[in-house]
């Protein structure tokens, strides 16, 4: 399960999940992890796995990053196609 799905399933906010993880975690960090913009360090991945009762694993973060990269590539290709057709 990806972090985004876990947070939505539990009706948590980014800030709320950050509080679950501890005082040293910001809502901005959670947001970046949630949307695949960053991968948490291994120690944090373990904390997240524990906080989610094993529902979110380190592999889930890699999948989120790959999906984010794919969306970016698709958006770039779409912009390129629109630019080419406008010319």
Coordinates of C-alpha atoms in Angstrom, one line a residue:
X1 CA 0.0 0.0 0.0
X2 CA 1.4 3.4 -0.8
X3 CA 1.6 6.1 1.8
X4 CA -1.0 8.3 0.0
X5 CA -3.6 5.4 0.1
X6 CA -2.9 4.7 3.8
X7 CA -3.3 8.4 4.7
X8 CA -6.5 8.7 2.7
X9 CA -7.9 5.4 4.1
X10 CA -7.4 6.7 7.6
X11 CA -8.7 10.2 6.8
X12 CA -5.5 11.7 8.1
X13 CA -3.9 15.0 7.1
X14 CA -0.2 15.2 6.3
X15 CA 0.2 17.0 9.6
X16 CA -1.7 14.3 11.4
X17 CA 0.5 11.6 10.0
X18 CA 3.6 13.6 10.8
X19 CA 2.5 13.8 14.4
X20 CA 2.1 10.1 14.5
X21 CA 5.7 9.7 13.4
X22 CA 7.1 12.1 16.0
X23 CA 8.1 15.7 16.7
X24 CA 11.0 15.5 14.3
X25 CA 8.8 15.0 11.2
X26 CA 7.2 17.8 9.3
X27 CA 4.0 17.8 7.3
X28 CA 6.1 18.9 4.3
X29 CA 8.3 15.8 4.6
X30 CA 5.2 13.6 4.7
X31 CA 3.8 15.4 1.6
X32 CA 6.9 14.8 -0.4
X33 CA 7.0 11.1 0.6
X34 CA 3.3 10.8 0.0
X35 CA 3.5 12.0 -3.6
X36 CA 6.8 10.3 -4.5
X37 CA 8.8 13.5 -4.6
X38 CA 11.3 12.1 -2.1
X39 CA 12.1 8.8 -0.5
X40 CA 12.5 8.8 3.3
X41 CA 15.8 7.5 4.7
X42 CA 15.9 3.9 5.7
X43 CA 15.4 4.6 9.4
X44 CA 12.3 6.6 8.7
X45 CA 11.0 4.0 6.3
X46 CA 11.1 1.6 9.3
X47 CA 9.3 4.1 11.5
X48 CA 6.6 4.5 8.8
X49 CA 6.3 0.7 8.4
X50 CA 5.8 0.4 12.2
X51 CA 3.3 3.3 12.3
X52 CA 1.3 1.8 9.5
X53 CA 1.4 -1.7 11.0
X54 CA 3.4 -2.9 8.0
X55 CA 0.9 -1.7 5.4
X56 CA 3.5 0.8 3.9
X57 CA 6.8 -0.8 3.2
X58 CA 10.1 0.5 1.7
X59 CA 9.2 -0.9 -1.7
X60 CA 6.0 1.2 -1.7
X61 CA 8.2 4.3 -1.8
X62 CA 10.1 3.2 -4.8
X63 CA 6.8 2.5 -6.6
X64 CA 5.5 6.0 -5.7
X65 CA 8.7 7.6 -7.1
X66 CA 8.5 5.5 -10.3
X67 CA 4.8 6.5 -10.8
X68 CA 5.7 10.2 -10.2
X69 CA 8.5 10.0 -12.8
X70 CA 6.2 8.4 -15.3
X71 CA 3.6 11.1 -14.8
X72 CA 6.2 13.8 -15.3
X73 CA 7.4 12.1 -18.5
X74 CA 3.9 11.8 -19.8
X75 CA 3.2 15.5 -19.1
X76 CA 6.4 16.4 -20.9
X77 CA 5.5 14.3 -23.9
X78 CA 2.0 15.9 -24.0
X79 CA 3.5 19.4 -23.9
X80 CA 6.0 18.5 -26.7
X81 CA 3.2 17.1 -28.8
X82 CA 1.1 20.3 -28.3
X83 CA 4.0 22.5 -29.1
X84 CA 4.7 20.5 -32.3
X85 CA 1.1 20.6 -33.4
X86 CA 0.9 24.4 -32.8
X87 CA 3.9 25.0 -35.0

